[in-house]
Short mmCIF file of C-alpha atoms in Angstrom, two decimals:
data_model
loop_
_atom_site.label_atom_id
_atom_site.label_comp_id
_atom_site.label_asym_id
_atom_site.label_seq_id
_atom_site.Cartn_x
_atom_site.Cartn_y
_atom_site.Cartn_z
CA MET A 1 -32.33 60.32 28.23
CA GLY A 2 -31.59 60.09 31.86
CA SER A 3 -30.96 56.69 33.29
CA GLN A 4 -33.10 56.57 36.73
CA THR A 5 -31.25 55.11 39.66
CA PRO A 6 -32.45 51.81 40.81
CA GLU A 7 -34.29 51.74 44.14
CA ASP A 8 -31.86 49.93 46.05
CA GLN A 9 -29.06 52.28 44.51
CA ARG A 10 -30.76 56.12 45.18
CA ARG A 11 -29.22 58.16 47.51
CA SER A 12 -31.33 60.17 50.00
CA PRO A 13 -31.15 63.93 49.72
CA ASP A 14 -29.15 64.59 52.52
CA GLU A 15 -26.28 62.11 52.20
CA SER A 16 -24.10 61.31 49.46
CA SER A 17 -24.69 57.74 49.19
CA ALA A 18 -27.20 55.73 50.86
CA GLY A 19 -27.39 52.04 51.62
CA ALA A 20 -25.04 50.21 49.52
CA ALA A 21 -22.71 51.56 47.05
CA ILE A 22 -23.09 50.56 43.40
CA THR A 23 -20.96 47.47 42.94
CA THR A 24 -21.74 46.52 39.51
CA THR A 25 -18.74 45.58 37.83
CA ASN A 26 -18.24 46.46 34.15
CA PRO A 27 -20.48 44.61 32.24
CA PRO A 28 -19.59 42.72 29.20
CA LYS A 29 -18.11 44.92 26.52
CA PRO A 30 -20.72 45.22 23.48
CA ALA A 31 -20.02 44.94 19.90
CA ALA A 32 -19.33 49.06 19.25
CA ALA A 33 -16.57 50.70 18.84
CA SER A 34 -14.87 53.87 16.61
CA GLY A 35 -12.27 54.50 14.42
CA LEU A 36 -10.97 57.23 12.02
CA LEU A 37 -13.14 57.96 9.01
CA GLN A 38 -10.65 58.54 5.79
CA GLY A 39 -11.35 61.64 3.87
CA VAL A 40 -11.91 61.71 0.12
CA LEU A 41 -9.15 63.92 -1.92
CA GLU A 42 -10.21 67.07 -3.49
CA GLY A 43 -9.34 69.02 -6.61
CA GLN A 44 -9.60 66.15 -8.98
CA ASP A 45 -11.48 65.94 -12.60
CA GLU A 46 -13.84 63.46 -12.26
CA ASP A 47 -11.90 61.37 -15.08
CA GLY A 48 -8.65 62.33 -13.38
CA LYS A 49 -7.17 63.95 -16.68
CA ASP A 50 -5.23 67.46 -17.06
CA ASP A 51 -7.47 70.06 -18.93
CA ASP A 52 -5.15 71.05 -21.72
CA ASP A 53 -7.95 72.94 -23.70
CA ASN A 54 -7.22 76.27 -22.47
CA LYS A 55 -3.42 76.17 -22.76
CA ASP A 56 -1.93 78.88 -25.63
CA ARG A 57 -1.53 77.29 -28.92
CA THR A 58 1.35 78.61 -31.45
CA ASP A 59 0.35 79.50 -34.96
CA LEU A 60 -0.18 76.74 -37.27
CA LYS A 61 0.85 76.91 -40.76
CA LEU A 62 -1.16 75.06 -43.61
CA ASN A 63 0.73 74.38 -46.78
CA GLY A 64 3.53 76.72 -45.90
CA VAL A 65 0.49 79.64 -45.62
CA ALA A 66 0.43 81.07 -42.01
CA THR A 67 -2.94 81.19 -40.14
CA ASN A 68 -2.56 84.74 -39.11
CA GLY A 69 -2.91 83.84 -35.67
CA GLN A 70 -6.11 81.78 -35.96
CA LYS A 71 -6.97 78.93 -33.69
CA LYS A 72 -8.67 76.36 -34.40
CA LYS A 73 -11.61 75.82 -31.88
CA ARG A 74 -12.76 72.66 -30.67
CA LYS A 75 -15.95 71.95 -28.97
CA ARG A 76 -16.05 70.69 -25.57
CA ASN A 77 -18.73 69.34 -23.47
CA LYS A 78 -18.46 70.31 -19.90
CA LYS A 79 -20.00 68.09 -17.10
CA LYS A 80 -22.13 70.45 -15.09
CA LYS A 81 -22.21 69.30 -11.31
CA ALA A 82 -25.71 70.03 -9.90
CA PRO A 83 -25.23 72.43 -7.15
CA ALA A 84 -25.33 70.82 -3.39
CA ALA A 85 -28.61 71.49 -1.64
CA GLN A 86 -29.32 73.82 0.79
CA GLN A 87 -30.90 73.40 4.30
CA THR A 88 -34.46 74.46 4.60
CA SER A 89 -36.09 76.46 7.51
CA PRO A 90 -37.56 74.25 9.00
CA PRO A 91 -35.11 71.46 8.08
CA ARG A 92 -36.54 69.10 5.76
CA VAL A 93 -33.84 68.26 3.02
CA THR A 94 -32.33 65.03 3.90
CA LEU A 95 -28.51 64.94 4.50
CA GLU A 96 -27.92 62.87 1.59
CA ASP A 97 -28.96 65.34 -0.79
CA ILE A 98 -26.80 67.96 1.28
CA PHE A 99 -23.34 66.19 1.71
CA ARG A 100 -23.44 64.39 -1.63
CA LYS A 101 -21.28 61.23 -0.31
CA GLN A 102 -18.66 63.68 1.51
CA PRO A 103 -18.02 62.80 5.24
CA TYR A 104 -20.30 63.99 7.85
CA PRO A 105 -18.71 66.72 10.11
CA GLU A 106 -16.65 65.27 13.04
CA GLY A 107 -17.70 66.05 16.43
CA GLN A 108 -15.38 68.16 19.15
CA ILE A 109 -12.02 66.20 19.40
CA MET A 110 -10.60 66.28 22.63
CA ASP A 111 -7.36 64.65 24.41
CA TYR A 112 -7.69 62.13 27.15
CA ILE A 113 -6.43 63.61 30.35
CA ASP A 114 -3.19 61.90 31.54
CA ARG A 115 -3.56 60.98 35.35
CA ASN A 116 -1.84 58.12 36.62
CA GLU A 117 -4.06 57.96 39.76
CA ASN A 118 -7.38 57.64 37.38
CA LEU A 119 -6.18 54.52 35.80
CA GLN A 120 -6.93 51.19 36.64
CA ARG A 121 -5.65 48.36 33.56
CA THR A 122 -7.02 44.74 33.98
CA ALA A 123 -5.24 41.74 32.69
CA ASP A 124 -7.53 41.14 29.82
CA GLU A 125 -6.91 44.71 28.57
CA GLU A 126 -5.21 43.06 25.06
CA LEU A 127 -8.34 40.90 24.54
CA ARG A 128 -10.73 43.57 25.04
CA HIS A 129 -8.65 46.02 22.82
CA LEU A 130 -8.50 43.29 19.67
CA ALA A 131 -12.39 42.75 20.22
CA VAL A 132 -12.79 46.79 19.59
CA VAL A 133 -10.42 47.12 16.91
CA ASP A 134 -12.35 44.28 15.37
CA ASN A 135 -15.39 46.82 15.23
CA MET A 136 -13.54 49.97 14.06
CA ASP A 137 -15.07 50.66 10.73
CA ASP A 138 -15.65 53.85 9.00
CA GLN A 139 -19.46 52.79 8.98
CA PHE A 140 -19.58 53.37 12.67
CA LEU A 141 -18.24 56.93 12.56
CA ASN A 142 -20.51 57.94 9.73
CA ASP A 143 -23.57 56.65 11.01
CA TYR A 144 -22.75 58.34 14.57
CA ARG A 145 -21.77 61.50 12.59
CA LYS A 146 -24.83 61.63 10.50
CA ALA A 147 -26.95 61.41 13.46
CA ALA A 148 -25.21 64.17 15.21
CA GLU A 149 -25.63 66.25 12.30
CA VAL A 150 -29.13 65.70 12.19
CA HIS A 151 -29.31 66.44 15.79
CA ARG A 152 -27.82 69.81 15.26
CA GLN A 153 -29.64 70.88 12.18
CA VAL A 154 -32.92 70.19 13.99
CA ARG A 155 -32.34 71.44 17.56
CA GLN A 156 -31.19 74.94 15.99
CA TYR A 157 -34.13 75.29 14.30
CA VAL A 158 -35.99 74.27 17.40
CA GLN A 159 -34.32 77.05 19.28
CA THR A 160 -35.94 79.67 17.06
CA ILE A 161 -39.34 78.90 17.64
CA ALA A 162 -39.29 77.41 21.35
CA LYS A 163 -40.76 80.90 22.41
CA PRO A 164 -43.67 81.55 24.75
CA GLY A 165 -46.84 80.64 23.14
CA ILE A 166 -45.92 77.70 21.33
CA THR A 167 -47.30 74.29 22.53
CA MET A 168 -45.58 71.21 23.62
CA SER A 169 -47.05 69.20 20.64
CA GLN A 170 -46.09 71.82 18.14
CA LEU A 171 -42.52 71.58 19.68
CA ALA A 172 -42.30 67.43 19.27
CA ASP A 173 -43.83 67.54 16.06
CA GLU A 174 -41.34 69.81 14.98
CA ILE A 175 -38.41 67.71 16.06
CA GLU A 176 -40.00 64.39 14.97
CA ASP A 177 -40.76 65.66 11.71
CA GLY A 178 -37.47 67.41 11.12
CA VAL A 179 -35.39 64.06 12.42
CA ARG A 180 -37.31 61.74 9.96
CA ALA A 181 -37.04 64.17 6.78
CA LEU A 182 -33.44 64.69 7.47
CA VAL A 183 -32.59 60.71 7.70
CA ASP A 184 -35.13 59.96 4.82
CA HIS A 185 -37.18 57.14 6.65
CA GLN A 186 -40.62 58.86 7.79
CA ALA A 187 -41.43 55.52 10.28
CA ILE A 188 -44.77 54.60 8.64
CA GLU A 189 -43.91 51.47 6.86
CA THR A 190 -43.03 48.12 8.55
CA GLY A 191 -39.50 48.20 9.77
CA ASP A 192 -38.54 51.66 8.70
CA ALA A 193 -38.28 53.30 11.93
CA LEU A 194 -35.32 50.61 12.92
CA LYS A 195 -33.26 52.15 9.87
CA ALA A 196 -32.91 55.46 11.05
CA GLY A 197 -34.89 58.08 12.86
CA MET A 198 -36.07 59.01 16.70
CA GLY A 199 -33.78 57.38 19.29
CA PHE A 200 -36.28 57.60 22.10
CA PRO A 201 -39.47 59.68 22.73
CA THR A 202 -38.82 63.50 22.53
CA GLY A 203 -38.71 64.79 25.97
CA LEU A 204 -40.05 68.14 26.70
CA CYS A 205 -39.83 68.62 30.31
CA LEU A 206 -41.08 71.95 32.23
CA ASN A 207 -39.97 73.56 35.23
CA ASN A 208 -40.08 70.86 38.40
CA VAL A 209 -40.23 68.02 35.65
CA ALA A 210 -36.75 66.57 35.45
CA ALA A 211 -37.04 64.10 32.75
CA HIS A 212 -39.23 61.70 30.33
CA TRP A 213 -42.15 63.84 29.79
CA THR A 214 -43.99 64.05 26.34
CA PRO A 215 -47.05 65.17 24.63
CA ASN A 216 -49.53 62.53 24.40
CA PRO A 217 -52.49 62.03 21.79
CA GLY A 218 -55.55 62.79 23.45
CA VAL A 219 -54.18 64.90 26.36
CA LYS A 220 -54.72 68.43 27.02
CA ASP A 221 -51.83 70.36 25.09
CA VAL A 222 -49.38 72.55 27.38
CA VAL A 223 -48.29 75.86 26.29
CA LEU A 224 -44.91 77.23 26.95
CA GLN A 225 -44.76 80.45 29.04
CA TYR A 226 -42.52 83.07 29.64
CA ASP A 227 -41.59 82.30 32.92
CA ASP A 228 -41.07 78.73 32.12
CA VAL A 229 -37.98 76.50 32.22
CA LEU A 230 -37.97 73.90 29.27
CA SER A 231 -35.54 70.92 28.84
CA VAL A 232 -35.57 69.67 25.42
CA ASP A 233 -33.84 65.95 25.28
CA PHE A 234 -34.26 63.96 22.13
CA GLY A 235 -32.21 61.33 20.44
CA VAL A 236 -31.42 60.44 16.67
CA HIS A 237 -30.26 57.06 15.47
CA VAL A 238 -28.85 55.78 12.24
CA ASN A 239 -28.61 51.86 12.21
CA GLY A 240 -28.95 51.78 15.92
CA ARG A 241 -26.31 54.18 16.45
CA ILE A 242 -27.84 56.75 19.22
CA VAL A 243 -26.88 60.18 19.70
CA ASP A 244 -28.57 61.42 22.80
CA SER A 245 -28.19 65.12 23.54
CA ALA A 246 -30.33 67.61 25.53
CA PHE A 247 -30.33 71.26 26.67
CA THR A 248 -32.83 73.89 28.29
CA ILE A 249 -34.11 77.32 27.41
CA ALA A 250 -35.38 79.90 29.72
CA HIS A 251 -36.46 83.03 28.25
CA ASN A 252 -36.76 84.83 31.90
CA PRO A 253 -32.80 85.79 32.77
CA ILE A 254 -33.45 84.83 36.48
CA TYR A 255 -32.33 81.24 35.71
CA ASP A 256 -29.41 81.96 33.69
CA ASN A 257 -27.18 81.01 36.81
CA LEU A 258 -29.15 77.51 36.75
CA LEU A 259 -28.47 76.91 33.20
CA GLU A 260 -24.98 78.17 33.54
CA GLY A 261 -24.26 75.91 36.44
CA VAL A 262 -25.74 72.65 34.62
CA LYS A 263 -23.68 73.17 31.47
CA ALA A 264 -20.61 73.64 33.33
CA ALA A 265 -20.99 70.26 35.02
CA THR A 266 -21.70 68.58 32.05
CA ASN A 267 -18.69 69.98 30.42
CA THR A 268 -16.97 68.65 33.54
CA GLY A 269 -18.03 65.28 33.13
CA LEU A 270 -17.08 65.36 29.38
CA LYS A 271 -13.78 66.61 30.27
CA GLU A 272 -12.84 64.04 32.96
CA ALA A 273 -14.46 61.21 30.82
CA GLY A 274 -11.83 59.01 29.14
CA ILE A 275 -10.27 55.35 29.11
CA ASP A 276 -9.98 54.02 32.36
CA ALA A 277 -11.72 56.86 33.96
CA ARG A 278 -13.45 55.96 37.30
CA MET A 279 -17.16 56.89 37.84
CA ASP A 280 -16.61 57.82 41.47
CA HIS A 281 -13.89 60.29 40.38
CA ILE A 282 -16.01 62.15 37.51
CA SER A 283 -19.22 62.09 39.69
CA ALA A 284 -17.45 64.07 42.56
CA CYS A 285 -15.92 66.45 40.00
CA ILE A 286 -19.45 67.09 38.34
CA GLN A 287 -20.96 67.37 42.01
CA GLU A 288 -18.20 69.92 42.90
CA VAL A 289 -18.91 72.48 39.61
CA MET A 290 -22.70 71.88 39.71
CA GLU A 291 -23.11 72.86 43.61
CA SER A 292 -20.59 76.12 43.27
CA TYR A 293 -23.50 77.75 41.50
CA GLU A 294 -26.53 79.61 42.96
CA VAL A 295 -29.76 81.40 41.74
CA THR A 296 -31.72 84.16 43.33
CA LEU A 297 -35.30 83.73 42.85
CA ASN A 298 -38.37 85.73 44.54
CA GLY A 299 -35.30 87.57 46.42
CA LYS A 300 -34.09 84.38 47.90
CA THR A 301 -30.70 82.92 46.90
CA ILE A 302 -30.99 79.15 46.51
CA PRO A 303 -28.14 76.55 45.78
CA ILE A 304 -28.26 74.36 42.81
CA LYS A 305 -28.39 70.89 43.66
CA ALA A 306 -26.79 67.92 41.67
CA ILE A 307 -29.88 65.59 41.12
CA ASN A 308 -28.90 62.50 43.39
CA ASN A 309 -31.16 59.76 41.81
CA ILE A 310 -30.59 59.90 38.25
CA THR A 311 -27.39 59.35 36.37
CA GLY A 312 -25.90 59.39 32.74
CA HIS A 313 -25.17 56.16 31.22
CA ASN A 314 -23.34 54.37 28.38
CA ILE A 315 -25.35 53.80 24.85
CA LEU A 316 -25.40 50.68 23.27
CA ARG A 317 -26.57 49.61 19.84
CA TYR A 318 -30.44 50.25 19.33
CA LYS A 319 -30.52 50.45 23.32
CA ILE A 320 -30.36 54.03 24.84
CA HIS A 321 -29.10 52.68 28.50
CA GLY A 322 -26.35 50.20 28.85
CA GLU A 323 -25.65 48.78 32.28
CA LYS A 324 -22.71 51.66 33.15
CA GLN A 325 -24.10 54.53 35.12
CA VAL A 326 -22.33 58.28 35.36
CA PRO A 327 -23.42 59.75 38.56
CA PHE A 328 -23.51 63.54 39.35
CA VAL A 329 -23.14 63.39 43.08
CA ARG A 330 -20.23 61.86 44.86
CA THR A 331 -20.84 57.72 44.43
CA ARG A 332 -18.95 54.89 45.57
CA THR A 333 -18.66 52.58 42.62
CA ASN A 334 -15.82 50.48 40.81
CA GLN A 335 -17.46 51.03 37.47
CA ARG A 336 -14.83 52.74 34.95
CA MET A 337 -15.06 53.67 31.53
CA GLU A 338 -13.48 51.58 28.59
CA GLU A 339 -12.12 52.26 25.20
CA GLY A 340 -14.76 51.98 22.31
CA ASP A 341 -17.45 52.80 25.04
CA VAL A 342 -19.94 55.63 23.83
CA PHE A 343 -21.52 57.54 26.56
CA ALA A 344 -24.36 60.07 27.26
CA ILE A 345 -22.81 62.53 29.69
CA GLU A 346 -25.75 64.61 31.13
CA THR A 347 -26.33 66.57 34.43
CA PHE A 348 -29.64 67.70 36.03
CA GLY A 349 -29.49 70.58 38.52
CA SER A 350 -32.47 71.39 40.64
CA THR A 351 -33.33 74.50 42.72
CA GLY A 352 -35.74 72.00 44.97
CA ARG A 353 -34.66 68.85 46.68
CA GLY A 354 -32.23 67.38 44.19
CA SER A 355 -33.84 64.27 44.63
CA ILE A 356 -36.61 62.95 41.90
CA ARG A 357 -39.80 60.66 42.31
CA ASP A 358 -42.07 59.04 39.86
CA ASP A 359 -45.19 61.06 38.72
CA VAL A 360 -48.41 60.14 36.99
CA GLY A 361 -48.62 59.77 33.27
CA VAL A 362 -46.95 57.74 30.53
CA TYR A 363 -43.74 58.87 28.65
CA GLY A 364 -42.86 55.69 26.57
CA TYR A 365 -42.48 51.92 26.50
CA GLY A 366 -39.58 49.73 25.85
CA ARG A 367 -39.10 46.05 25.26
CA ASN A 368 -37.69 44.17 27.97
CA GLU A 369 -35.16 41.70 26.23
CA SER A 370 -34.69 39.48 29.41
CA SER A 371 -38.65 38.74 29.69
CA SER A 372 -40.10 35.77 27.38
CA ALA A 373 -43.18 36.12 25.72
CA ARG A 374 -44.24 32.42 25.96
CA GLY A 375 -47.38 32.24 27.96
CA LEU A 376 -48.90 35.10 26.46
CA HIS A 377 -52.39 34.14 25.39
CA HIS A 378 -54.30 37.58 24.56
CA ALA A 379 -54.55 38.40 20.89
CA SER A 380 -54.48 41.89 20.98
CA ALA A 381 -51.46 41.76 23.13
CA LYS A 382 -49.55 39.29 20.58
CA ASN A 383 -50.34 41.38 17.80
CA LEU A 384 -48.95 44.48 19.64
CA LEU A 385 -45.83 42.80 20.65
CA LYS A 386 -45.14 41.69 16.96
CA LEU A 387 -45.78 45.28 15.75
CA ILE A 388 -43.44 46.63 18.40
CA GLY A 389 -40.84 43.91 17.58
CA GLU A 390 -40.94 44.78 13.67
CA ASN A 391 -40.82 48.57 14.38
CA PHE A 392 -38.90 49.35 17.58
CA GLY A 393 -37.14 46.30 18.83
CA THR A 394 -35.31 47.75 21.82
CA LEU A 395 -35.73 51.32 21.16
CA VAL A 396 -37.80 53.17 23.52
CA PHE A 397 -41.19 54.72 21.70
CA SER A 398 -44.16 56.51 22.21
CA ARG A 399 -48.06 56.21 22.00
CA ARG A 400 -47.44 59.04 19.40
CA TYR A 401 -45.14 56.46 17.19
CA LEU A 402 -47.46 53.90 17.60
CA GLU A 403 -50.24 55.58 16.25
CA ARG A 404 -48.19 56.84 13.63
CA LEU A 405 -48.07 53.39 12.52
CA GLY A 406 -51.60 52.95 12.42
CA ALA A 407 -52.08 51.50 15.71
CA LYS A 408 -55.55 51.41 17.11
CA ASN A 409 -57.19 50.28 20.45
CA TYR A 410 -53.87 49.07 21.53
CA HIS A 411 -54.12 49.92 25.14
CA LEU A 412 -55.44 46.93 26.67
CA GLY A 413 -52.93 45.05 24.82
CA MET A 414 -50.19 47.45 26.18
CA LYS A 415 -51.41 46.76 29.49
CA THR A 416 -51.14 43.07 29.17
CA LEU A 417 -47.49 43.45 27.95
CA VAL A 418 -46.71 45.68 30.78
CA ALA A 419 -48.17 43.60 33.57
CA ALA A 420 -46.42 40.51 32.16
CA GLY A 421 -42.87 42.62 32.48
CA ILE A 422 -42.83 41.95 28.64
CA VAL A 423 -42.76 45.59 28.11
CA ASP A 424 -41.44 48.36 30.54
CA GLN A 425 -43.35 51.41 30.81
CA TYR A 426 -41.80 54.77 31.70
CA GLY A 427 -43.14 57.80 33.34
CA PRO A 428 -42.38 61.27 34.22
CA LEU A 429 -39.75 62.06 36.91
CA VAL A 430 -40.15 64.97 39.04
CA ASP A 431 -38.91 66.95 41.86
CA VAL A 432 -40.73 69.13 44.37
CA PRO A 433 -43.50 71.54 42.95
CA GLY A 434 -42.62 75.01 42.56
CA SER A 435 -38.70 73.83 41.80
CA TYR A 436 -36.93 74.13 38.66
CA VAL A 437 -34.74 71.74 37.03
CA ALA A 438 -32.13 72.19 33.99
CA GLN A 439 -30.26 69.42 31.73
CA PHE A 440 -27.36 69.57 29.39
CA GLU A 441 -26.23 66.59 27.66
CA HIS A 442 -23.89 65.12 25.20
CA THR A 443 -22.86 61.96 23.32
CA VAL A 444 -18.96 60.93 23.46
CA LEU A 445 -17.22 58.48 22.00
CA LEU A 446 -14.19 56.90 23.61
CA ARG A 447 -11.57 56.21 20.32
CA PRO A 448 -8.62 54.83 21.12
CA ASN A 449 -6.21 58.24 20.93
CA SER A 450 -8.91 60.60 21.78
CA LYS A 451 -12.21 61.16 22.51
CA GLU A 452 -15.01 62.77 20.27
CA VAL A 453 -17.84 64.57 21.76
CA ILE A 454 -20.00 63.65 18.79
CA SER A 455 -22.80 65.82 19.47
CA ARG A 456 -20.98 69.11 20.00
CA GLY A 457 -22.35 72.20 18.15
CA ASP A 458 -22.20 76.16 17.96
CA ASP A 459 -24.80 76.17 20.18
CA TYR A 460 -23.83 74.04 23.20
#
């Protein structure tokens, strides 16, 4: 899920950095980190004893009479382990039934790039390191790896059905039903969505829509066409640990270079990411790779542009957007990555202006933590805010998720909350009509000795 650049920090289409540079220093460290998950030993019997029943025995003599090689047979009660469950298509078997308390698969482990010019140590490094170590536990990695495995299984199925003729509501249903089935939390009972499930509303963006579009109840459905470019962006969380990953599908091969360029740019960002890596360095590397690609449409060769006013971002617990930004155009900023950070490295490439604007419609809502609800008088707004707090907290949610909980006639209450600044409203982000935008994204954990691209799969 892309982080939109604040208005006063947006870059114009014709320059790399407009106005003042991003001068925000690194925000306070969240209580999030990572560690190594110890595996279990294999090949041991459940009771830890050796099996002697299959060993040959010598002949016995009873009262001096040989037994003629006959062996006394003993009955054994063998414990049969139930076979591990297999995933279905569509995926609906919970991961608990498949993995049976075995460790979830780890992501792609990558070494850090050793570049002295890309390092910037600070005096309080040791204090930060100790704070990170305190939060390095197996549960952190277990939650992230489970969420990542759910994402992989669901998206790989979705790629098989995202074909011309399918509607966006069908795709959203398959994604959301799959995620909830695999984490075994249906998000119907109060508070269940906070335990595990969707990390934010399912993004299904077509053509010039760069980000933040989702099918809403009561709105005319959209059907995927052969010439469409579709970006699929969804998140999975387990105990608030959010895996954010996205990919783009195009059935017409004329868009192959667009997808290839954006994917290469994202992989460049993942390669350059690391402890003490500076955002200005990463952004310059991403832009250089992205804009080395071009695509031919209708006989015209078009350079691919990196969108200049949306960014990657760090992820906090139960909060998809932290304070750190990872631009993909060259940007002056003093922000850098730190040990224990979790980042969504994403890039958007466009055949249009390379600059997005807000469009009409509603993608989702999110509770504004810094805004107080004191002075809120409307009963409908109070009741709606209570529902939001109990079921989403600071997670971004959509109208579909509200109505799943049984919410009705909530529009006036939501309008009141948005007007008061208590809830933020998000709308679609688009480039110029007639253009095409692609997106690829992965979540990476900056562990002490290596980085783990937690959402990496065989597909991308």
